[in-house]
Coordinates of C-alpha atoms and ligand atoms in Angstrom, one line a residue:
M1 CA -39.0 -125.8 120.6
L2 CA -40.7 -129.0 120.0
R3 CA -44.5 -129.1 118.9
T4 CA -46.2 -132.3 118.7
P5 CA -50.1 -132.8 117.4
P6 CA -52.8 -133.0 117.7
N7 CA -53.1 -129.3 118.7
P8 CA -49.7 -127.3 118.9
L9 CA -51.3 -124.1 119.5
P10 CA -51.7 -123.8 123.3
L11 CA -48.3 -125.8 123.5
L12 CA -46.8 -122.8 121.6
L13 CA -48.6 -120.1 123.5
A14 CA -47.5 -122.2 126.7
A15 CA -43.8 -121.9 125.6
V16 CA -44.3 -118.3 125.0
A17 CA -45.4 -117.8 128.2
A18 CA -42.8 -119.8 129.9
A19 CA -40.2 -117.9 127.9
L20 CA -42.1 -114.5 129.2
S21 CA -41.9 -115.4 132.8
A22 CA -38.2 -116.2 132.7
V23 CA -37.8 -112.5 132.2
P24 CA -37.8 -110.6 135.4
A25 CA -40.6 -108.5 135.9
T26 CA -39.0 -105.6 137.5
P27 CA -37.0 -103.1 135.6
A28 CA -33.3 -102.9 136.2
E29 CA -31.8 -99.3 137.4
D30 CA -30.9 -98.2 134.2
A31 CA -32.9 -95.4 132.7
A32 CA -34.7 -96.5 129.5
D33 CA -34.0 -95.0 126.1
L34 CA -37.6 -94.8 125.2
V35 CA -40.9 -94.7 126.9
L36 CA -44.3 -94.9 125.3
A37 CA -46.4 -93.4 128.0
H38 CA -50.3 -93.8 128.4
G39 CA -51.2 -96.2 125.7
V40 CA -53.3 -99.2 125.2
F41 CA -51.0 -101.9 124.5
Y42 CA -51.9 -105.2 122.7
P43 CA -49.4 -107.9 123.7
V44 CA -51.2 -110.7 121.9
T45 CA -50.2 -113.3 124.5
P46 CA -52.3 -112.6 126.6
P47 CA -54.9 -111.3 124.0
E48 CA -56.2 -108.7 126.5
P49 CA -55.0 -105.0 126.3
V50 CA -52.7 -103.7 128.8
E51 CA -53.2 -99.6 129.5
G52 CA -50.2 -98.1 130.6
S53 CA -46.7 -97.3 129.4
L54 CA -44.0 -99.3 127.7
A55 CA -40.3 -98.7 128.2
V56 CA -37.2 -99.9 125.9
R57 CA -33.7 -100.2 126.5
D58 CA -30.9 -101.3 123.9
G59 CA -33.9 -101.9 121.7
A60 CA -35.7 -104.3 123.7
I61 CA -38.9 -104.2 125.8
V62 CA -37.9 -103.8 129.5
Y63 CA -41.0 -102.7 130.8
L64 CA -44.9 -103.0 130.1
G65 CA -47.6 -102.2 132.8
P66 CA -49.3 -99.4 134.8
A67 CA -47.8 -96.0 133.9
A68 CA -46.4 -95.5 137.4
G69 CA -44.3 -98.4 137.1
A70 CA -42.5 -96.7 134.2
G71 CA -41.8 -93.6 136.0
P72 CA -38.6 -94.9 137.6
L73 CA -37.4 -95.5 134.0
V74 CA -37.3 -91.9 133.0
G75 CA -33.9 -90.4 133.1
P76 CA -32.3 -87.3 131.6
E77 CA -31.7 -88.8 128.2
T78 CA -35.2 -90.7 128.3
E79 CA -37.3 -89.9 125.1
V80 CA -41.0 -90.1 126.5
I81 CA -44.0 -90.3 123.6
E82 CA -47.2 -89.3 125.1
L83 CA -49.6 -91.7 123.6
A84 CA -52.6 -90.1 124.9
G85 CA -54.3 -93.4 124.8
R86 CA -53.4 -94.6 121.5
A87 CA -53.4 -98.2 120.6
V88 CA -50.2 -100.0 120.5
T89 CA -49.6 -103.7 118.8
P90 CA -46.5 -105.8 118.0
G91 CA -44.9 -104.8 114.8
L92 CA -46.8 -106.4 112.1
I93 CA -45.4 -109.2 110.3
D94 CA -46.3 -109.9 106.6
A95 CA -45.7 -113.8 106.3
H96 CA -45.9 -114.1 102.5
S97 CA -45.0 -111.4 100.4
H98 CA -42.4 -109.9 97.4
L99 CA -40.6 -107.2 98.9
A100 CA -38.5 -106.7 95.9
G101 CA -41.6 -107.3 93.4
L102 CA -43.1 -104.4 95.4
G103 CA -40.1 -102.1 94.8
A104 CA -40.4 -102.7 91.2
A105 CA -44.1 -101.9 91.2
L106 CA -43.8 -98.9 93.2
E107 CA -41.4 -97.4 90.5
Q108 CA -44.1 -98.2 87.6
V109 CA -45.7 -95.3 86.5
D110 CA -49.6 -95.6 87.0
L111 CA -51.5 -94.5 83.9
V112 CA -54.8 -95.6 84.5
G113 CA -57.4 -92.9 83.8
T114 CA -55.4 -90.8 81.9
A115 CA -57.7 -88.8 79.9
S116 CA -55.2 -87.8 76.8
Y117 CA -52.2 -89.0 75.4
E118 CA -50.7 -85.6 76.6
E119 CA -51.5 -86.3 80.1
V120 CA -49.6 -90.1 79.8
V121 CA -46.4 -87.9 78.6
E122 CA -47.0 -85.6 81.2
R123 CA -46.9 -88.5 84.2
I124 CA -44.1 -90.5 82.5
A125 CA -42.1 -87.4 82.4
A126 CA -42.7 -86.7 85.9
G127 CA -42.0 -90.3 86.8
A128 CA -38.8 -90.1 84.7
A129 CA -37.4 -87.0 86.8
E130 CA -37.4 -89.2 89.7
L131 CA -35.4 -91.6 88.4
P132 CA -31.4 -91.9 87.9
P133 CA -30.0 -90.9 84.2
S134 CA -30.6 -93.6 81.8
A135 CA -32.8 -96.1 84.0
W136 CA -35.8 -97.7 82.4
L137 CA -38.9 -96.5 83.1
R138 CA -41.8 -98.9 83.6
G139 CA -45.9 -98.2 83.8
R140 CA -49.0 -99.4 82.9
G141 CA -52.5 -98.6 82.3
W142 CA -53.2 -96.4 79.2
D143 CA -56.3 -96.8 77.2
Q144 CA -56.7 -94.5 74.2
N145 CA -60.6 -95.4 74.4
D146 CA -60.8 -92.9 77.2
W147 CA -58.8 -90.2 75.0
P148 CA -60.4 -87.6 72.7
V149 CA -58.6 -89.2 69.7
E150 CA -59.3 -93.0 70.0
E151 CA -56.2 -94.1 68.2
F152 CA -53.0 -96.0 69.2
P153 CA -50.2 -93.2 70.1
T154 CA -47.3 -92.5 68.3
H155 CA -44.2 -92.5 70.1
A156 CA -42.9 -88.8 68.8
A157 CA -44.4 -86.6 71.7
L158 CA -43.2 -89.1 74.3
S159 CA -39.7 -89.6 72.8
A160 CA -39.4 -85.6 72.5
A161 CA -40.6 -85.0 76.2
V162 CA -38.5 -88.2 77.9
P163 CA -35.2 -88.8 75.6
D164 CA -33.0 -89.6 78.3
H165 CA -34.6 -92.5 79.7
P166 CA -35.9 -95.6 77.9
V167 CA -39.8 -96.0 78.6
W168 CA -42.1 -98.8 78.4
V169 CA -45.8 -98.7 79.2
N170 CA -48.4 -101.2 79.0
R171 CA -51.7 -100.7 77.7
I172 CA -54.5 -101.0 80.4
D173 CA -55.2 -105.0 79.4
G174 CA -51.5 -105.8 78.8
H175 CA -52.1 -106.7 75.3
A176 CA -50.1 -103.6 73.8
A177 CA -47.2 -101.6 74.9
L178 CA -45.8 -98.2 74.1
L179 CA -41.9 -97.4 73.7
N180 CA -40.3 -94.3 73.1
A181 CA -37.1 -93.8 70.8
R182 CA -34.6 -94.6 73.5
A183 CA -36.4 -97.8 74.5
M184 CA -36.5 -99.0 70.6
A185 CA -32.9 -98.2 70.2
E186 CA -31.8 -100.0 73.2
L187 CA -34.0 -103.1 72.3
G188 CA -33.1 -103.0 68.6
I189 CA -36.6 -102.4 67.1
A190 CA -36.6 -100.5 63.5
A191 CA -38.0 -100.8 60.2
A192 CA -36.1 -103.9 59.4
T193 CA -37.5 -105.6 62.8
P194 CA -40.0 -108.2 61.4
D195 CA -43.4 -109.2 63.1
P196 CA -43.2 -112.1 65.1
P197 CA -46.2 -114.6 64.6
G198 CA -49.0 -113.7 66.7
G199 CA -47.6 -110.1 67.0
R200 CA -47.2 -106.6 65.4
F201 CA -44.8 -103.7 65.4
L202 CA -47.3 -101.2 64.3
R203 CA -45.6 -99.0 61.8
D204 CA -46.1 -95.3 60.1
A205 CA -46.6 -95.0 56.2
E206 CA -42.9 -95.3 55.6
G207 CA -42.8 -98.5 57.6
R208 CA -41.0 -97.1 60.5
P209 CA -42.0 -98.4 64.0
T210 CA -44.5 -96.1 66.0
G211 CA -43.7 -97.6 69.3
V212 CA -46.5 -99.6 70.0
L213 CA -45.9 -103.4 70.1
I214 CA -48.9 -105.8 69.9
D215 CA -49.2 -109.2 71.9
N216 CA -46.1 -111.6 71.0
A217 CA -44.1 -108.2 69.4
M218 CA -44.2 -107.5 73.4
D219 CA -42.5 -110.8 74.2
V220 CA -39.9 -110.6 71.6
A221 CA -38.8 -107.2 72.6
G222 CA -39.3 -108.2 76.4
A223 CA -36.9 -110.8 76.3
R224 CA -34.0 -108.2 75.6
L225 CA -35.0 -106.1 78.7
P226 CA -32.1 -105.7 80.7
A227 CA -32.1 -107.5 84.0
P228 CA -32.1 -104.9 86.9
D229 CA -28.3 -103.9 88.0
A230 CA -27.1 -104.0 91.6
A231 CA -28.1 -100.4 92.1
T232 CA -31.5 -100.5 90.9
L233 CA -32.3 -103.5 92.8
R234 CA -31.1 -101.8 96.3
R235 CA -33.2 -99.0 95.3
R236 CA -36.2 -100.6 94.9
I237 CA -35.9 -102.6 98.2
A238 CA -35.0 -99.8 100.2
A239 CA -38.2 -97.5 98.6
A240 CA -40.6 -100.8 99.2
A241 CA -39.1 -101.6 102.7
G242 CA -39.7 -97.5 103.7
Y243 CA -43.4 -98.0 102.4
A244 CA -44.1 -101.3 104.3
A245 CA -42.7 -99.6 107.4
A246 CA -45.2 -96.7 106.9
R247 CA -48.0 -98.8 106.8
G248 CA -47.1 -100.7 110.4
L249 CA -44.8 -103.5 108.9
T250 CA -41.6 -104.3 111.0
A251 CA -41.0 -107.8 109.2
V252 CA -41.7 -108.8 105.8
T253 CA -40.9 -111.8 103.4
D254 CA -39.4 -112.0 100.1
M255 CA -40.7 -115.2 98.8
G256 CA -38.8 -116.5 95.8
V257 CA -35.5 -114.4 95.5
D258 CA -32.6 -115.2 93.1
A259 CA -28.6 -114.6 93.5
P260 CA -28.9 -111.0 92.5
T261 CA -31.4 -109.9 94.5
I262 CA -30.1 -111.7 97.4
A263 CA -26.9 -109.7 97.0
A264 CA -28.8 -106.3 97.1
Y265 CA -30.3 -107.3 100.5
R266 CA -27.1 -108.2 101.9
E267 CA -25.8 -104.6 100.6
L268 CA -28.5 -103.0 102.2
A269 CA -28.3 -104.7 105.6
V270 CA -24.6 -104.1 105.6
A271 CA -25.2 -100.4 104.8
G272 CA -27.9 -100.3 107.7
E273 CA -30.5 -99.3 105.1
L274 CA -32.9 -102.2 105.4
P275 CA -35.1 -100.2 108.2
I276 CA -37.4 -103.4 108.6
R277 CA -36.5 -107.2 109.2
A278 CA -36.3 -109.5 105.8
A279 CA -36.8 -113.1 105.8
L280 CA -35.9 -114.5 102.3
F281 CA -37.0 -117.6 100.8
L282 CA -34.9 -118.9 97.9
T283 CA -36.6 -119.5 94.3
D284 CA -36.5 -123.0 93.1
S285 CA -33.5 -123.2 90.9
A286 CA -30.9 -126.1 90.6
P287 CA -27.7 -123.8 90.6
L288 CA -28.9 -121.5 93.7
L289 CA -30.3 -124.3 95.7
E290 CA -27.1 -126.4 95.4
Q291 CA -25.0 -123.6 96.4
W292 CA -27.1 -122.5 99.5
F293 CA -27.6 -126.3 100.5
A294 CA -23.6 -126.6 100.3
A295 CA -23.1 -123.3 102.5
G296 CA -26.1 -123.7 104.8
P297 CA -28.4 -120.9 105.9
E298 CA -27.7 -117.5 107.4
I299 CA -29.6 -116.9 110.5
D300 CA -28.9 -113.3 111.7
P301 CA -29.1 -113.6 115.7
E302 CA -30.6 -110.3 115.4
G303 CA -33.3 -111.3 113.1
R304 CA -32.8 -108.4 110.7
L305 CA -32.0 -110.3 107.6
T306 CA -32.7 -114.3 107.3
I307 CA -31.9 -116.3 104.5
R308 CA -33.2 -119.7 105.6
G309 CA -36.3 -120.4 103.3
V310 CA -36.9 -122.2 100.2
K311 CA -39.7 -121.5 98.3
L312 CA -41.3 -124.5 96.1
Y313 CA -44.1 -124.5 93.5
A314 CA -46.9 -127.3 93.7
D315 CA -49.4 -125.7 91.3
G316 CA -50.4 -122.1 89.5
A317 CA -53.5 -120.0 90.5
L318 CA -57.1 -120.3 90.5
G319 CA -58.0 -117.2 88.5
S320 CA -56.1 -118.4 85.4
R321 CA -57.3 -121.9 86.1
G322 CA -53.6 -123.1 86.7
A323 CA -54.4 -124.3 90.3
A324 CA -54.6 -128.0 90.2
L325 CA -57.8 -129.7 91.6
V326 CA -58.7 -132.8 92.1
E327 CA -62.0 -132.8 90.3
P328 CA -62.5 -130.6 86.8
Y329 CA -62.9 -126.8 87.3
A330 CA -66.7 -126.2 87.6
D331 CA -66.8 -123.6 84.6
D332 CA -64.4 -125.4 82.4
P333 CA -65.2 -129.2 82.2
G334 CA -62.3 -131.6 81.8
N335 CA -59.5 -128.8 82.9
L336 CA -57.9 -130.2 86.1
G337 CA -55.4 -127.3 86.4
L338 CA -51.5 -127.6 86.5
L339 CA -48.8 -129.2 88.6
T340 CA -46.1 -127.2 88.0
A341 CA -43.5 -129.5 89.7
S342 CA -43.6 -133.5 90.1
G343 CA -44.3 -134.9 93.5
D344 CA -40.6 -136.3 93.5
H345 CA -38.8 -133.1 92.9
L346 CA -41.0 -131.4 95.7
A347 CA -40.2 -134.3 98.2
E348 CA -36.5 -134.7 97.3
A349 CA -36.0 -130.7 97.5
A350 CA -37.8 -130.6 100.9
A351 CA -36.0 -133.2 102.4
R352 CA -32.4 -131.8 100.9
A353 CA -33.3 -128.3 102.2
R354 CA -34.6 -129.4 105.7
D355 CA -31.3 -131.6 106.0
A356 CA -29.3 -128.6 105.4
G357 CA -31.2 -126.4 107.5
F358 CA -33.4 -124.8 105.4
Q359 CA -37.0 -124.0 105.8
V360 CA -39.5 -125.0 103.1
G361 CA -42.6 -123.0 101.9
I362 CA -44.7 -124.9 99.1
H363 CA -46.8 -122.8 96.9
A364 CA -50.2 -124.9 96.8
I365 CA -53.6 -123.4 95.6
G366 CA -55.8 -125.8 94.4
D367 CA -56.9 -129.0 96.6
R368 CA -54.8 -131.1 94.0
G369 CA -52.0 -128.8 94.6
N370 CA -52.1 -129.1 98.4
V371 CA -52.5 -132.7 98.1
V372 CA -49.0 -133.1 96.2
A373 CA -47.7 -130.3 98.6
L374 CA -48.5 -132.1 101.6
D375 CA -47.5 -135.7 100.3
A376 CA -44.1 -133.9 99.9
I377 CA -43.9 -132.7 102.9
E378 CA -45.0 -136.1 104.8
R379 CA -42.2 -137.8 102.7
A380 CA -39.6 -135.6 103.9
L381 CA -40.9 -136.1 107.4
R382 CA -40.5 -139.9 106.8
A383 CA -37.3 -139.7 105.1
G384 CA -34.8 -142.3 106.4
R385 CA -37.5 -144.2 108.5
D386 CA -39.6 -147.1 107.3
G387 CA -43.0 -147.0 106.1
S388 CA -44.6 -148.5 109.8
E389 CA -43.1 -145.6 111.4
P390 CA -44.8 -142.4 112.2
P391 CA -43.6 -139.1 110.3
R392 CA -40.8 -137.3 112.3
L393 CA -42.4 -134.3 113.8
D394 CA -39.6 -131.9 114.7
D395 CA -39.3 -128.2 114.4
S396 CA -38.9 -128.0 110.7
R397 CA -41.8 -125.3 110.4
F398 CA -42.9 -126.2 106.8
R399 CA -45.3 -124.2 105.6
V400 CA -48.0 -124.4 102.9
E401 CA -48.2 -121.1 100.9
H402 CA -51.8 -120.0 100.2
A403 CA -53.6 -123.4 101.2
Q404 CA -56.3 -121.9 99.4
V405 CA -58.5 -124.7 98.4
M406 CA -58.2 -127.8 100.4
R407 CA -60.3 -131.1 101.1
L408 CA -61.2 -131.2 104.6
Q409 CA -59.4 -134.4 105.3
D410 CA -56.1 -132.3 104.0
L411 CA -56.8 -129.6 106.4
R412 CA -57.0 -132.3 109.1
R413 CA -53.7 -133.5 107.8
M414 CA -51.8 -130.3 107.6
A415 CA -52.6 -129.7 111.2
R416 CA -51.5 -133.6 112.2
L417 CA -48.3 -132.8 110.3
G418 CA -47.5 -129.6 112.2
V419 CA -47.5 -127.7 108.6
I420 CA -47.9 -124.0 109.1
A421 CA -50.8 -122.4 106.7
S422 CA -49.7 -119.4 105.4
M423 CA -52.6 -117.6 104.1
Q424 CA -53.5 -114.0 102.9
P425 CA -57.3 -112.8 104.1
T426 CA -57.2 -110.3 101.2
H427 CA -56.9 -113.0 98.6
A428 CA -60.6 -114.4 99.8
T429 CA -62.0 -111.1 99.1
S430 CA -60.5 -110.2 95.9
D431 CA -61.2 -113.8 94.7
M432 CA -64.8 -113.9 96.1
P433 CA -66.8 -112.7 92.7
W434 CA -65.3 -115.6 90.8
A435 CA -64.2 -118.2 93.0
P436 CA -67.6 -119.9 93.2
D437 CA -67.8 -120.5 89.4
R438 CA -64.6 -121.9 89.3
L439 CA -65.0 -124.2 92.2
G440 CA -68.9 -125.0 92.3
P441 CA -70.5 -125.3 95.8
G442 CA -69.3 -128.5 96.9
R443 CA -65.5 -127.1 97.4
L444 CA -66.1 -124.1 98.8
D445 CA -66.4 -125.8 102.5
G446 CA -62.4 -125.9 102.4
A447 CA -62.0 -122.7 100.3
Y448 CA -59.9 -119.8 102.1
A449 CA -61.0 -121.8 105.2
W450 CA -59.1 -120.2 107.9
R451 CA -61.4 -120.9 110.6
K452 CA -60.9 -124.6 109.7
V453 CA -57.3 -124.5 109.9
L454 CA -57.8 -123.1 113.3
D455 CA -60.3 -125.5 114.5
A456 CA -58.0 -128.7 113.2
G457 CA -55.5 -127.3 115.8
G458 CA -53.5 -126.0 112.7
L459 CA -50.9 -123.1 112.8
L460 CA -52.5 -119.8 110.8
A461 CA -49.8 -117.4 109.5
L462 CA -51.2 -114.2 107.8
G463 CA -50.0 -112.3 104.9
S464 CA -50.9 -110.2 101.8
D465 CA -48.8 -111.6 99.0
F466 CA -48.2 -108.0 98.0
P467 CA -47.6 -106.5 95.4
V468 CA -50.3 -108.8 93.9
E469 CA -52.4 -107.2 96.8
A470 CA -52.4 -104.0 98.6
V471 CA -49.4 -103.8 101.3
D472 CA -51.5 -102.5 104.1
P473 CA -52.0 -105.0 106.8
L474 CA -55.3 -103.5 108.2
L475 CA -56.7 -104.3 105.1
G476 CA -55.7 -108.0 105.9
I477 CA -57.3 -107.8 109.3
Y478 CA -60.2 -106.1 108.0
A479 CA -60.8 -108.8 105.3
A480 CA -60.0 -111.6 108.0
V481 CA -62.7 -110.5 110.4
T482 CA -65.4 -109.3 107.7
R483 CA -64.9 -111.3 104.7
Q484 CA -66.2 -108.4 102.9
D485 CA -65.0 -106.1 100.2
L486 CA -64.1 -102.3 101.2
E487 CA -67.5 -101.3 100.3
G488 CA -68.8 -103.9 102.8
R489 CA -70.3 -106.4 100.0
P490 CA -71.4 -109.2 100.4
E491 CA -73.6 -108.1 103.5
G492 CA -72.8 -110.4 106.4
G493 CA -69.5 -111.6 104.6
W494 CA -68.6 -114.3 102.0
L495 CA -68.8 -117.6 103.7
P496 CA -69.1 -115.6 107.1
E497 CA -68.1 -119.2 109.0
E498 CA -64.8 -118.6 108.2
R499 CA -64.1 -115.2 109.5
L500 CA -61.5 -114.5 112.4
T501 CA -61.7 -112.8 115.7
R502 CA -59.7 -109.5 115.6
E503 CA -57.3 -111.1 118.4
E504 CA -57.0 -114.2 115.8
A505 CA -56.2 -111.8 113.0
L506 CA -53.7 -109.7 114.9
A507 CA -52.0 -113.0 116.4
G508 CA -51.8 -114.1 112.7
F509 CA -50.3 -111.0 111.7
T510 CA -47.8 -110.8 114.6
L511 CA -46.9 -113.9 116.9
F512 CA -47.8 -116.5 114.2
A513 CA -46.0 -114.9 111.4
A514 CA -43.3 -114.2 113.5
H515 CA -43.4 -118.4 114.4
S516 CA -43.6 -119.0 110.7
L517 CA -40.5 -117.3 110.0
F518 CA -38.4 -118.8 113.3
L519 CA -38.7 -115.0 114.5
D520 CA -41.2 -115.5 117.4
H521 CA -38.2 -115.7 120.0
L522 CA -37.7 -112.0 119.0
V523 CA -40.7 -110.6 118.0
G524 CA -44.5 -111.1 117.6
T525 CA -45.3 -110.3 121.1
L526 CA -45.3 -107.2 123.2
A527 CA -43.2 -108.3 126.7
P528 CA -40.2 -107.4 128.6
G529 CA -37.2 -109.6 126.8
R530 CA -38.6 -109.4 123.1
R531 CA -37.3 -106.6 121.0
A532 CA -39.1 -103.2 120.4
D533 CA -41.0 -103.9 117.2
L534 CA -44.0 -101.9 117.7
V535 CA -46.8 -99.8 115.6
V536 CA -49.0 -96.9 117.3
F537 CA -52.4 -96.2 115.5
D538 CA -54.3 -92.9 115.4
R539 CA -57.4 -95.0 116.3
D540 CA -57.7 -98.4 118.1
P541 CA -58.0 -101.3 115.4
M542 CA -59.1 -103.6 117.8
Q543 CA -62.0 -101.5 118.8
V544 CA -63.3 -99.4 116.1
P545 CA -66.2 -100.7 114.1
A546 CA -64.9 -103.2 111.7
A547 CA -65.8 -101.0 108.5
E548 CA -63.3 -98.4 109.9
I549 CA -60.4 -100.8 110.5
P550 CA -59.2 -99.6 106.8
S551 CA -58.9 -96.1 107.7
V552 CA -57.0 -96.6 110.7
R553 CA -53.6 -94.8 110.4
V554 CA -49.9 -95.7 111.5
D555 CA -48.6 -92.8 113.5
L556 CA -45.6 -94.6 114.5
T557 CA -43.6 -97.8 113.4
L558 CA -40.6 -98.7 115.4
V559 CA -37.9 -101.4 114.6
D560 CA -35.5 -102.4 117.6
G561 CA -37.0 -99.6 119.6
R562 CA -36.0 -97.0 116.9
V563 CA -38.8 -94.7 115.0
V564 CA -38.9 -95.9 111.5
H565 CA -41.9 -94.1 110.3
R566 CA -43.6 -91.1 111.8
R567 CA -46.6 -90.0 110.3
E568 CA -46.5 -86.6 109.6
A569 CA -48.9 -84.2 111.6
A570 CA -49.2 -87.2 114.0
P571 CA -49.1 -86.1 117.8
Ligands
ZN601 ZN1 -46.5 -114.7 96.4

């Protein structure tokens, strides 16, 4: 599919419509495997809902229309799910996420709010009982200032309660950690271990380590932590995929994977233990890219596991003032942030990836980071052409990840080059308390500017960046349409002119996310011929008052026509 500026959106929609009209509207004689009866279906294209029924055969949608039309498709073997008016959307897609990272985060024991050291030990022991023998237990969030005795704990009670798993749990601020005896033994922490510069191993009267590590002692010990083994990676990815499916996600990304993580995905996919679609972007490591550029991408015709992306990094993050800005930080004069790769590296890697059949997503948060990212993409699009020729606009689907703070001319350039803006609505509502301090008033015009991306004719694919933000895509849709936090602040929304309509937000989490992953020929809309990736909600997220969107629940999630999540007690 070839798209050209200035406005690719109508062309994309027209191409989708043309593809759909090529599919016969009348069902074949064969009975359906599954009928979802009497629902309100949001096909995305068109945006208006269809009241009626949807039928599935061999994992694909074969009918969507008035309920009466599905009757002839019901045979003796057909499963019929009565929706009783419930809303159905295409399976939701997270265009920028970290599934394996979510799996690691889900295994972390949450110690926030513990009222005593005894409670910390109890929670850790309960978490250890869920893990295989000898597996590392990680956690975070303890704070001795919340306890009756406001002193650092010592490992004895923890080591007695959890002798067989090494334990490492961070204090709430991340500047101290508590380890049990097994962890200290595995990491070689003993009385003879010297304190590093800028760090301490707290010790008892005899000089033995108490299990509490401060600052650089955490770095020294952390460098010796074992990399997760294959079984651990598989366990985490599978758990994270189930967690995502329960929130209505039928396709996710893993932005920046290494070789062991890729191997774990492949093993899960072969074993049929990956319930949702996953699209992997390789991390920017020279040996990994050499190997993959020589071998070429892995494009699953069924779209279950796709390995065709490369993640590059232009700059850091705004919160830590690592995002690269054109003018200094408003709250840190003289600080321009950090570029994490040279423009030459980005341009060369982007061109090589494209030539090897890979798609490129460049992390760019600050306006200077985005200039460098777009320069690199433009150079890749001009590679092999002389300077007077225009860039080659093909179907490479270059992406800028986050596109968080942009100059207005760069928003227009992004659209002109056909570059997809891969943005995360909840980043805006998480960052809004402090982003204005970092940026000052002038730069807010192009900050988290979803509306301006669309108005410029750009493509907007939405995601969450989980586990940095919450997984639930309904929180993303809520943030997109309100620009408010979950308490409804600020009134009217932050920079409310950038709000999206619900239809635009849904398209961002379905069709345009699918497009951004080369999956739009399979999923992202509800229509005969498309794979039956669907979500059934208990209330209609397109109709409830906006403040209620976050509390809408997912009753059913289907991938390829198979139920991968069913809410307990759902009808
Ligand atoms: Zn990310």
